[in-house]
Amino acid sequence: MTHPTEHSLVQGGRSAALATACVRGGVAAGLGLGALAVLVTAAWISSPFPDSGPGGVLHVAAGLWLLAHGVDLVRTDTLSGLPAPLGVVPMLVAVLPVWLVHRAARDTLDPGEDSDRPRPSPGGAVAAVAGGYLLVAAVVVVYSESGPLPAELISAGFWLPFVVFGAAGAGVWTALGRPLPGQRQAAAALRATGLGLVTLCGGGAVLAAVSLAWHAGEAQAAFTGLAGEWSGRAAILLLVLALLPNAAVWGAAYGLGPGFTLGTGALATPLGLAGDPAVPSFPLLAALPAEGRGTWTHWAAAAVPLVATLVQGWRVGRTAKGWPARDAALTALAAAWGCGAVVAVLAAAAGGPLGSGRLSAFGPVWWQAGAATVLWGACVGVPMTLAVRAWGRRALRPKPLPVPAPANVNANATASATTPATAPAPVGAGAGAGFGEPFDLEAQPEAAAPEAPSGVTPGGGQASPGKPAPGTPVATAKAAAPAPPPALDLDDDPGYEPYDYLPAAWESSPPPDPKA
């Protein structure tokens, strides 16, 4: 009876953990929706000319919350009476719901102080948190259908699950310690992708800021012309701040080459602004380039993707010092594809329709921006990776050690042959002298034989190398050969005990014999 009881307790604990995770997801959705509702209500209260009641305010808050998830809205109260789509996401507003989902999934797996509470599996945590969040989102979609900004159902069915599951997965990954794939190539590609993406978006933000500062007069005129009272200007300022990440993505797409569209018949690239742009009056849009062909100041925008891909290739090359060239190139190419995929998603969120007709296409085209990112990474990042890898291998290559000069064998042999041989001491002169005792300096060596010409024996014959010449005295031949070192006689040592084997480390020494 013990095992079934424990099994039921475990199952009950996991079910409770999944239910708690689902509730966390619903609470995260409610918090994001409530924060936006408070912001919209404050703007409505402070407006001197409110044109709707509390119901309209809640519908606007619901539409703004759905728009933050990438859902396209449809404006029904237009001047022409025709519904107009609205698909440009204020990316700064999207940070709030994404962070709430991320935190809910992270806290589901993070035990905190209560380490004994049951926790679901990583996949179960993602599914439960996302499920609870999407339940609230479905209610909001149904509610928005009765307001001035209803959601487009196809867009809601795709972008809502994509954003929610992505944020929940990121939260679970954070709770697990942000592990990277076990393969070194995949981990290096992910690190390089993040570094290249940050550099590219940062460079796009710099481009947008420089252009906005260059056209500061036009931006100020557009800001003051949209609203005269302080409440309206505060709302426009908040909208400008919410669209600043969009401007960074637009700048990155402009530097990459494809640029962005300003209506169905206008395209802005570093080569120039072609077509007739349909640009509404807005402060951020005052930073757009002027019509006509581009100059060197516009061409300088290509430095942003160039620096980003160089940094990306440098990161992969540093990691791939000891790898084969093929693995390093494939890793750099994988990093380029990963960065291109993220840039395509950001471009799709930063652009979209602003209305019908000519405003149906506004902002960067997602597939063009992604393809340009991959092309930059393949043409610049891969060669940079190989160059950094080659330089790193050159620095790691061991330096050759100096080889000592070989001894001159012939010179040693000649010196030994010409050195006077020392005659052995008479028997009894060194009696009792053992190894290591000093030599007898009073003993005189025998006279050396007369020196013969090199290569000629005393008898007139030729000497062969390595053998004593015929007719050479035996004493001279022995003296010329190097004397071998004296051998140690261990049998005469009284403390020496021979043994047949070495004891192993795990064998204990035998106990002493008591009879000994």
Coordinates of C-alpha atoms in Angstrom, one line a residue:
M1 CA 0.0 0.0 0.0
T2 CA 3.0 2.3 0.3
H3 CA 4.0 2.6 -3.3
P4 CA 0.5 3.4 -4.7
T5 CA 0.1 6.0 -2.0
E6 CA 3.4 7.7 -2.8
H7 CA 2.6 7.5 -6.5
S8 CA -0.8 9.2 -6.0
L9 CA 0.8 11.9 -3.9
V10 CA 3.4 12.6 -6.6
Q11 CA 0.7 12.8 -9.3
G12 CA -1.3 15.1 -7.1
G13 CA 1.7 17.3 -6.5
R14 CA 2.4 17.6 -10.2
S15 CA -1.2 18.4 -11.0
A16 CA -1.2 21.1 -8.4
A17 CA 2.0 22.5 -9.8
L18 CA 0.5 22.6 -13.3
A19 CA -2.6 24.3 -12.1
T20 CA -0.5 26.8 -10.2
A21 CA 1.5 27.5 -13.4
C22 CA -1.7 28.0 -15.4
V23 CA -2.9 30.5 -12.8
R24 CA 0.4 32.3 -13.1
G25 CA 0.0 32.6 -16.8
G26 CA -3.5 34.1 -16.4
V27 CA -2.3 36.5 -13.7
A28 CA 0.5 37.7 -16.0
A29 CA -2.0 38.4 -18.8
G30 CA -4.3 40.3 -16.4
L31 CA -1.4 42.4 -15.1
G32 CA -0.3 43.5 -18.6
L33 CA -3.8 44.3 -19.6
G34 CA -4.5 46.2 -16.4
A35 CA -1.3 48.3 -16.7
L36 CA -2.3 49.4 -20.3
A37 CA -5.9 50.0 -19.2
V38 CA -4.6 52.3 -16.4
L39 CA -2.4 54.2 -18.9
V40 CA -5.2 54.6 -21.5
T41 CA -7.7 55.7 -18.8
A42 CA -5.2 58.3 -17.5
A43 CA -4.8 59.7 -21.0
W44 CA -8.6 59.8 -21.4
I45 CA -9.2 61.6 -18.1
S46 CA -6.6 64.2 -18.9
S47 CA -7.9 64.9 -22.4
P48 CA -10.0 68.1 -22.6
F49 CA -12.1 66.6 -25.4
P50 CA -12.9 63.0 -24.7
D51 CA -14.9 61.5 -27.5
S52 CA -15.9 58.2 -26.0
G53 CA -17.0 56.7 -22.7
P54 CA -15.4 54.2 -20.3
G55 CA -16.4 51.3 -22.6
G56 CA -14.5 52.9 -25.5
V57 CA -11.4 53.3 -23.3
L58 CA -11.5 49.7 -22.3
H59 CA -11.8 48.6 -26.0
V60 CA -8.8 50.8 -26.9
A61 CA -6.8 49.3 -24.0
A62 CA -7.7 45.8 -25.2
G63 CA -6.7 46.6 -28.8
L64 CA -3.4 48.1 -27.7
W65 CA -2.7 45.0 -25.6
L66 CA -3.3 42.8 -28.6
L67 CA -1.2 45.0 -30.8
A68 CA 1.7 44.6 -28.4
H69 CA 1.6 40.9 -29.1
G70 CA 1.9 41.5 -32.9
V71 CA -1.8 41.1 -33.7
D72 CA -3.1 43.3 -36.5
L73 CA -6.1 45.5 -35.7
V74 CA -8.8 46.9 -38.0
R75 CA -9.9 50.5 -37.6
T76 CA -13.6 50.9 -38.4
D77 CA -14.1 54.6 -37.6
T78 CA -12.2 56.0 -40.7
L79 CA -13.1 59.1 -42.7
S80 CA -13.8 57.1 -45.8
G81 CA -16.0 54.6 -43.9
L82 CA -13.8 51.7 -45.1
P83 CA -12.0 49.6 -42.6
A84 CA -8.3 50.2 -42.5
P85 CA -5.7 47.8 -41.0
L86 CA -3.2 48.8 -38.3
G87 CA -0.2 46.5 -37.9
V88 CA 2.8 48.5 -36.7
V89 CA 3.6 47.2 -33.2
P90 CA 5.0 49.7 -30.6
M91 CA 7.9 47.4 -29.6
L92 CA 8.5 49.2 -26.3
V93 CA 5.0 48.4 -25.2
A94 CA 5.5 44.7 -26.2
V95 CA 8.3 44.5 -23.6
L96 CA 5.8 44.5 -20.7
P97 CA 3.7 41.4 -21.7
V98 CA 6.7 39.5 -22.8
W99 CA 8.5 40.2 -19.5
L100 CA 5.4 39.1 -17.5
V101 CA 5.2 35.8 -19.3
H102 CA 8.9 35.3 -18.9
R103 CA 8.8 35.9 -15.2
A104 CA 5.7 33.6 -14.7
A105 CA 7.5 30.7 -16.4
R106 CA 10.7 31.4 -14.6
D107 CA 9.1 31.5 -11.2
T108 CA 7.2 28.2 -11.9
L109 CA 10.5 26.3 -12.0
D110 CA 12.5 28.4 -9.6
P111 CA 12.0 26.9 -6.1
G112 CA 13.1 30.0 -4.3
E113 CA 12.9 29.7 -0.5
D114 CA 10.3 26.8 -0.7
S115 CA 12.5 24.1 -2.2
D116 CA 10.1 21.3 -1.1
R117 CA 7.2 22.3 -3.2
P118 CA 6.5 20.2 -6.3
R119 CA 7.5 21.5 -9.7
P120 CA 6.4 20.5 -13.1
S121 CA 8.7 19.5 -15.9
P122 CA 10.1 22.2 -18.2
G123 CA 7.8 21.3 -21.0
G124 CA 4.8 21.1 -18.7
A125 CA 5.7 24.6 -17.2
V126 CA 5.8 26.1 -20.7
A127 CA 2.5 24.6 -21.7
A128 CA 0.7 25.5 -18.5
V129 CA 1.9 29.1 -18.3
A130 CA 1.2 29.6 -22.0
G131 CA -2.2 27.9 -21.7
G132 CA -3.3 30.1 -18.9
Y133 CA -2.2 33.3 -20.7
L134 CA -3.8 32.3 -24.0
L135 CA -7.1 31.7 -22.2
V136 CA -7.2 35.3 -21.1
A137 CA -6.0 36.4 -24.6
A138 CA -8.9 34.6 -26.2
V139 CA -11.4 36.4 -24.0
V140 CA -9.8 39.7 -25.0
V141 CA -9.9 38.9 -28.7
V142 CA -13.6 38.1 -28.4
Y143 CA -14.2 41.3 -26.4
S144 CA -12.4 43.5 -29.0
E145 CA -14.7 42.4 -31.7
S146 CA -17.4 44.7 -30.4
G147 CA -15.2 47.8 -30.2
P148 CA -13.6 50.3 -32.7
L149 CA -10.4 48.2 -32.9
P150 CA -11.3 44.6 -33.5
A151 CA -8.5 42.0 -33.9
E152 CA -7.8 40.2 -37.2
L153 CA -8.4 36.6 -36.4
I154 CA -5.8 35.1 -38.6
S155 CA -3.1 37.4 -37.2
A156 CA -4.3 36.7 -33.7
G157 CA -4.2 32.9 -34.3
F158 CA -0.5 33.1 -35.4
W159 CA 1.2 35.8 -33.4
L160 CA -0.4 35.3 -30.0
P161 CA 0.8 31.7 -29.6
F162 CA 4.2 32.5 -31.1
V163 CA 4.9 35.4 -28.7
V164 CA 3.5 33.7 -25.6
F165 CA 5.2 30.3 -26.1
G166 CA 8.5 32.0 -27.0
A167 CA 8.5 34.2 -23.9
A168 CA 7.5 31.2 -21.7
G169 CA 10.3 29.1 -23.2
A170 CA 12.8 31.8 -22.5
G171 CA 11.6 32.0 -18.9
V172 CA 12.1 28.2 -18.4
W173 CA 15.5 28.4 -20.1
T174 CA 16.4 31.2 -17.6
A175 CA 15.2 29.1 -14.6
L176 CA 17.4 26.2 -15.8
G177 CA 20.5 28.3 -15.8
R178 CA 20.5 29.3 -19.5
P179 CA 22.2 26.1 -20.7
L180 CA 23.7 26.0 -24.2
P181 CA 23.7 23.1 -26.5
G182 CA 26.3 20.4 -25.9
Q183 CA 27.8 20.8 -29.3
R184 CA 30.5 23.4 -29.3
Q185 CA 29.6 24.7 -32.8
A186 CA 26.0 25.3 -31.8
A187 CA 26.9 27.1 -28.6
A188 CA 29.5 29.3 -30.4
A189 CA 26.9 30.1 -33.1
L190 CA 24.4 31.2 -30.5
R191 CA 26.8 33.4 -28.7
A192 CA 27.9 35.0 -31.9
T193 CA 24.3 35.5 -33.0
G194 CA 23.5 37.4 -29.9
L195 CA 26.6 39.6 -30.1
G196 CA 26.0 40.4 -33.8
L197 CA 22.3 41.1 -33.2
V198 CA 23.1 43.6 -30.4
T199 CA 25.7 45.3 -32.5
L200 CA 23.4 45.6 -35.5
C201 CA 20.4 46.9 -33.5
G202 CA 22.6 49.3 -31.6
G203 CA 24.1 50.6 -34.8
G204 CA 20.5 51.1 -36.2
A205 CA 19.6 53.1 -33.1
V206 CA 22.7 55.3 -33.6
L207 CA 21.7 55.9 -37.2
A208 CA 18.1 56.9 -36.2
A209 CA 19.3 59.2 -33.5
V210 CA 21.8 60.9 -35.7
S211 CA 19.3 61.4 -38.5
L212 CA 16.7 62.7 -36.0
A213 CA 19.2 65.2 -34.6
W214 CA 20.0 66.3 -38.1
H215 CA 16.3 67.0 -38.8
A216 CA 15.5 68.3 -35.3
G217 CA 13.7 71.3 -36.7
E218 CA 11.3 69.3 -38.8
A219 CA 10.7 66.9 -35.9
Q220 CA 9.9 69.8 -33.5
A221 CA 7.5 71.3 -36.0
A222 CA 5.7 68.0 -36.4
F223 CA 5.5 67.5 -32.6
T224 CA 4.0 70.9 -31.9
G225 CA 1.6 70.7 -34.9
L226 CA -0.1 67.5 -33.8
A227 CA -1.4 68.8 -30.4
G228 CA -1.5 72.1 -28.7
E229 CA -2.5 71.2 -25.1
W230 CA -0.1 69.5 -22.7
S231 CA -2.1 66.2 -22.4
G232 CA -2.0 65.7 -26.2
R233 CA 1.7 66.4 -26.3
A234 CA 2.3 64.0 -23.4
A235 CA 0.4 61.2 -25.3
I236 CA 2.4 61.9 -28.5
L237 CA 5.6 61.8 -26.5
L238 CA 4.7 58.5 -25.0
L239 CA 3.9 57.1 -28.5
V240 CA 7.3 58.4 -29.7
L241 CA 9.1 56.6 -26.8
A242 CA 7.1 53.4 -27.6
L243 CA 8.2 53.5 -31.2
L244 CA 12.0 54.1 -30.5
P245 CA 12.8 50.4 -30.9
N246 CA 11.0 50.4 -34.2
A247 CA 13.2 53.3 -35.3
A248 CA 16.3 51.2 -34.4
V249 CA 15.1 48.3 -36.5
W250 CA 14.3 50.7 -39.4
G251 CA 17.9 52.1 -39.2
A252 CA 19.4 48.6 -39.2
A253 CA 17.3 47.6 -42.3
Y254 CA 18.4 50.9 -43.9
G255 CA 22.1 50.1 -43.3
L256 CA 21.7 46.5 -44.5
G257 CA 20.7 47.7 -48.0
P258 CA 17.0 46.8 -48.6
G259 CA 15.8 49.8 -46.6
F260 CA 12.1 50.3 -45.9
T261 CA 9.0 51.2 -47.8
L262 CA 7.1 54.5 -47.3
G263 CA 4.0 53.4 -49.0
T264 CA 3.3 51.1 -51.9
G265 CA 5.3 53.3 -54.4
A266 CA 8.3 54.5 -52.3
L267 CA 11.5 52.9 -51.1
A268 CA 14.2 54.4 -49.0
T269 CA 17.7 52.8 -49.3
P270 CA 21.3 54.2 -48.9
L271 CA 21.3 54.7 -52.7
G272 CA 18.5 57.2 -52.5
L273 CA 14.7 57.7 -51.9
A274 CA 12.8 56.5 -54.9
G275 CA 9.1 57.1 -55.6
D276 CA 6.5 59.3 -54.0
P277 CA 6.4 58.6 -50.2
A278 CA 3.1 58.7 -48.3
V279 CA 4.4 59.9 -45.0
P280 CA 2.0 61.2 -42.3
S281 CA 3.1 64.0 -40.0
F282 CA 4.9 62.4 -37.1
P283 CA 8.1 63.4 -35.2
L284 CA 10.0 60.2 -35.8
L285 CA 9.2 60.2 -39.6
A286 CA 11.0 63.6 -39.9
A287 CA 14.3 61.7 -39.7
L288 CA 13.6 60.1 -43.1
P289 CA 16.2 60.9 -45.8
A290 CA 15.3 63.5 -48.4
E291 CA 14.2 62.6 -51.9
G292 CA 16.8 62.0 -54.6
R293 CA 20.0 60.1 -54.9
G294 CA 22.0 59.2 -51.8
T295 CA 25.4 60.8 -51.0
W296 CA 28.4 59.6 -49.0
T297 CA 26.5 60.4 -45.7
H298 CA 23.8 57.9 -46.7
W299 CA 26.3 55.3 -47.9
A300 CA 28.1 55.5 -44.6
A301 CA 25.1 53.6 -43.1
A302 CA 26.6 50.4 -44.5
A303 CA 29.2 50.6 -41.7
V304 CA 26.6 49.3 -39.3
P305 CA 26.1 45.8 -40.8
L306 CA 29.8 45.7 -41.7
V307 CA 30.8 46.3 -38.0
A308 CA 28.2 43.8 -36.8
T309 CA 29.3 41.0 -39.1
L310 CA 33.0 41.7 -38.3
V311 CA 32.2 41.4 -34.6
Q312 CA 30.2 38.3 -35.2
G313 CA 33.0 36.7 -37.2
W314 CA 35.6 37.7 -34.7
R315 CA 33.6 36.1 -31.9
V316 CA 33.4 32.8 -33.8
G317 CA 37.1 33.0 -34.9
R318 CA 38.3 33.4 -31.3
T319 CA 36.3 30.3 -30.2
A320 CA 37.4 28.2 -33.2
K321 CA 41.2 28.5 -32.8
G322 CA 41.7 24.8 -32.5
W323 CA 38.9 23.7 -34.9
P324 CA 39.2 22.6 -38.5
A325 CA 38.6 25.4 -41.0
R326 CA 35.4 23.7 -42.3
D327 CA 33.8 23.6 -38.8
A328 CA 34.7 27.3 -38.2
A329 CA 33.2 28.3 -41.5
L330 CA 30.0 26.4 -40.9
T331 CA 29.7 27.9 -37.4
A332 CA 30.0 31.4 -38.8
L333 CA 27.4 30.6 -41.5
A334 CA 25.0 29.2 -38.8
A335 CA 25.5 32.4 -36.8
A336 CA 24.6 34.4 -39.9
W337 CA 21.4 32.4 -40.4
G338 CA 20.4 32.8 -36.8
C339 CA 20.9 36.5 -36.9
G340 CA 19.0 36.7 -40.1
A341 CA 16.0 34.9 -38.7
V342 CA 15.8 37.2 -35.6
V343 CA 16.2 40.3 -37.8
A344 CA 13.3 39.0 -40.0
V345 CA 11.1 38.6 -37.0
L346 CA 12.0 42.1 -35.7
A347 CA 11.4 43.7 -39.1
A348 CA 8.0 42.0 -39.4
A349 CA 7.0 43.5 -36.0
A350 CA 8.5 46.9 -36.7
G351 CA 6.7 47.4 -40.0
G352 CA 3.2 46.7 -41.3
P353 CA 0.2 48.5 -42.6
L354 CA -0.9 51.9 -41.4
G355 CA -4.0 52.0 -43.4
S356 CA -5.5 51.0 -46.8
G357 CA -4.3 52.0 -50.2
R358 CA -0.8 53.4 -50.3
L359 CA -0.3 53.0 -46.6
S360 CA -0.9 49.2 -46.7
A361 CA 2.9 48.7 -46.8
F362 CA 5.0 50.7 -44.4
G363 CA 8.4 49.9 -42.9
P364 CA 11.0 47.2 -43.7
V365 CA 10.1 44.1 -45.6
W366 CA 10.9 41.1 -43.3
W367 CA 12.2 38.6 -45.8
Q368 CA 14.4 41.2 -47.5
A369 CA 16.0 42.3 -44.2
G370 CA 16.6 38.7 -43.1
A371 CA 18.1 37.7 -46.5
A372 CA 20.4 40.8 -46.4
T373 CA 21.6 39.9 -42.9
V374 CA 22.4 36.3 -44.0
L375 CA 24.3 37.7 -47.1
W376 CA 26.3 40.1 -45.0
G377 CA 27.2 37.3 -42.6
A378 CA 28.3 34.9 -45.4
C379 CA 30.3 37.5 -47.4
V380 CA 32.0 39.2 -44.4
G381 CA 31.5 37.1 -41.3
V382 CA 32.9 33.9 -42.7
P383 CA 36.2 35.4 -44.1
M384 CA 36.6 37.3 -40.8
T385 CA 36.2 34.0 -38.9
L386 CA 38.8 32.2 -41.0
A387 CA 41.2 35.1 -40.7
V388 CA 40.9 35.3 -36.9
R389 CA 41.2 31.6 -36.6
A390 CA 44.4 31.5 -38.7
W391 CA 45.9 34.3 -36.6
G392 CA 45.0 32.6 -33.4
R393 CA 46.6 29.3 -34.6
R394 CA 49.7 31.2 -35.6
A395 CA 49.9 32.7 -32.1
L396 CA 49.4 29.3 -30.5
R397 CA 52.0 27.5 -32.7
P398 CA 54.9 26.4 -30.5
K399 CA 58.3 27.9 -31.2
P400 CA 61.1 25.5 -32.2
L401 CA 63.6 24.9 -29.4
P402 CA 67.3 25.4 -30.2
V403 CA 69.0 22.1 -31.2
P404 CA 72.5 21.7 -29.5
A405 CA 75.4 21.3 -31.9
P406 CA 76.5 17.6 -32.1
A407 CA 79.9 16.7 -30.6
N408 CA 82.8 16.4 -33.1
V409 CA 83.5 12.8 -33.0
N410 CA 86.6 13.0 -35.2
A411 CA 88.1 15.7 -33.0
N412 CA 87.5 13.6 -29.9
A413 CA 89.0 10.6 -31.5
T414 CA 92.1 12.6 -32.6
A415 CA 92.4 14.1 -29.1
S416 CA 92.2 10.6 -27.6
A417 CA 94.7 9.2 -30.0
T418 CA 97.2 12.0 -29.4
T419 CA 96.7 12.0 -25.5
P420 CA 99.5 10.1 -23.7
A421 CA 98.1 6.8 -22.4
T422 CA 98.3 6.2 -18.7
A423 CA 99.9 2.9 -17.8
P424 CA 98.2 0.8 -15.2
A425 CA 99.6 1.0 -11.7
P426 CA 101.9 -1.8 -10.6
V427 CA 100.4 -4.5 -8.6
G428 CA 100.4 -3.6 -5.0
A429 CA 100.8 0.1 -5.6
G430 CA 97.1 0.7 -5.5
A431 CA 96.3 -2.2 -3.3
G432 CA 93.4 -1.6 -1.1
A433 CA 92.2 1.4 -3.2
G434 CA 88.6 1.1 -4.0
F435 CA 86.1 3.0 -6.2
G436 CA 85.9 6.7 -5.4
E437 CA 89.4 7.0 -3.8
P438 CA 91.8 9.6 -5.2
F439 CA 94.4 8.8 -7.8
D440 CA 98.0 8.2 -6.9
L441 CA 99.7 11.3 -8.3
E442 CA 103.2 9.9 -7.8
A443 CA 102.6 7.1 -10.3
Q444 CA 104.1 8.1 -13.6
P445 CA 102.6 6.9 -16.9
E446 CA 104.5 5.1 -19.5
A447 CA 106.0 6.9 -22.4
A448 CA 103.7 7.4 -25.3
A449 CA 104.5 5.8 -28.6
P450 CA 105.8 8.1 -31.3
E451 CA 103.1 9.9 -33.1
A452 CA 102.4 8.6 -36.6
P453 CA 100.9 10.6 -39.4
S454 CA 97.1 10.7 -39.6
G455 CA 95.7 7.6 -41.3
V456 CA 99.1 5.9 -41.6
T457 CA 100.0 3.0 -39.3
P458 CA 103.5 2.7 -37.8
G459 CA 104.1 -0.2 -40.1
G460 CA 103.1 1.8 -43.2
G461 CA 99.6 0.4 -43.6
Q462 CA 96.4 2.4 -43.8
A463 CA 94.2 2.6 -40.7
S464 CA 90.5 1.8 -41.0
P465 CA 88.0 4.0 -39.1
G466 CA 86.6 2.4 -35.9
K467 CA 89.4 -0.3 -35.7
P468 CA 93.0 0.0 -34.5
A469 CA 95.5 0.0 -37.2
P470 CA 97.6 -3.1 -37.6
G471 CA 100.9 -2.9 -35.7
T472 CA 99.5 -0.5 -33.1
P473 CA 100.5 -1.3 -29.6
V474 CA 97.8 -2.8 -27.5
A475 CA 98.4 -0.3 -24.7
T476 CA 97.9 2.6 -27.1
A477 CA 94.7 1.2 -28.5
K478 CA 93.3 0.6 -25.0
A479 CA 94.2 4.1 -24.0
A480 CA 92.6 5.6 -27.0
A481 CA 89.2 3.9 -26.3
P482 CA 87.1 5.5 -23.5
A483 CA 87.1 3.6 -20.3
P484 CA 83.7 2.2 -19.2
P485 CA 82.4 3.4 -15.9
P486 CA 83.0 1.0 -13.0
A487 CA 80.1 -1.3 -12.1
L488 CA 78.7 -1.3 -8.6
D489 CA 78.9 -4.6 -6.9
L490 CA 75.7 -4.7 -4.7
D491 CA 76.5 -8.2 -3.5
D492 CA 79.2 -6.8 -1.3
D493 CA 76.8 -4.4 0.4
P494 CA 75.6 -5.9 3.7
G495 CA 72.4 -3.8 3.7
Y496 CA 71.3 -4.9 0.2
E497 CA 68.4 -7.5 0.1
P498 CA 67.2 -8.7 -3.3
Y499 CA 63.5 -9.3 -3.8
D500 CA 61.6 -11.0 -6.6
Y501 CA 58.5 -8.7 -6.8
L502 CA 57.3 -5.3 -6.0
P503 CA 54.4 -5.1 -3.5
A504 CA 51.2 -3.6 -4.9
A505 CA 49.7 -0.5 -3.4
W506 CA 46.7 -2.3 -1.9
E507 CA 48.7 -5.2 -0.4
S508 CA 49.6 -4.6 3.2
S509 CA 53.1 -5.5 4.5
P510 CA 53.3 -8.9 6.3
P511 CA 53.2 -8.7 10.1
P512 CA 56.6 -9.1 11.8
D513 CA 57.6 -12.6 12.7
P514 CA 57.6 -12.9 16.5
K515 CA 60.3 -15.6 16.4
A516 CA 62.7 -13.3 14.6

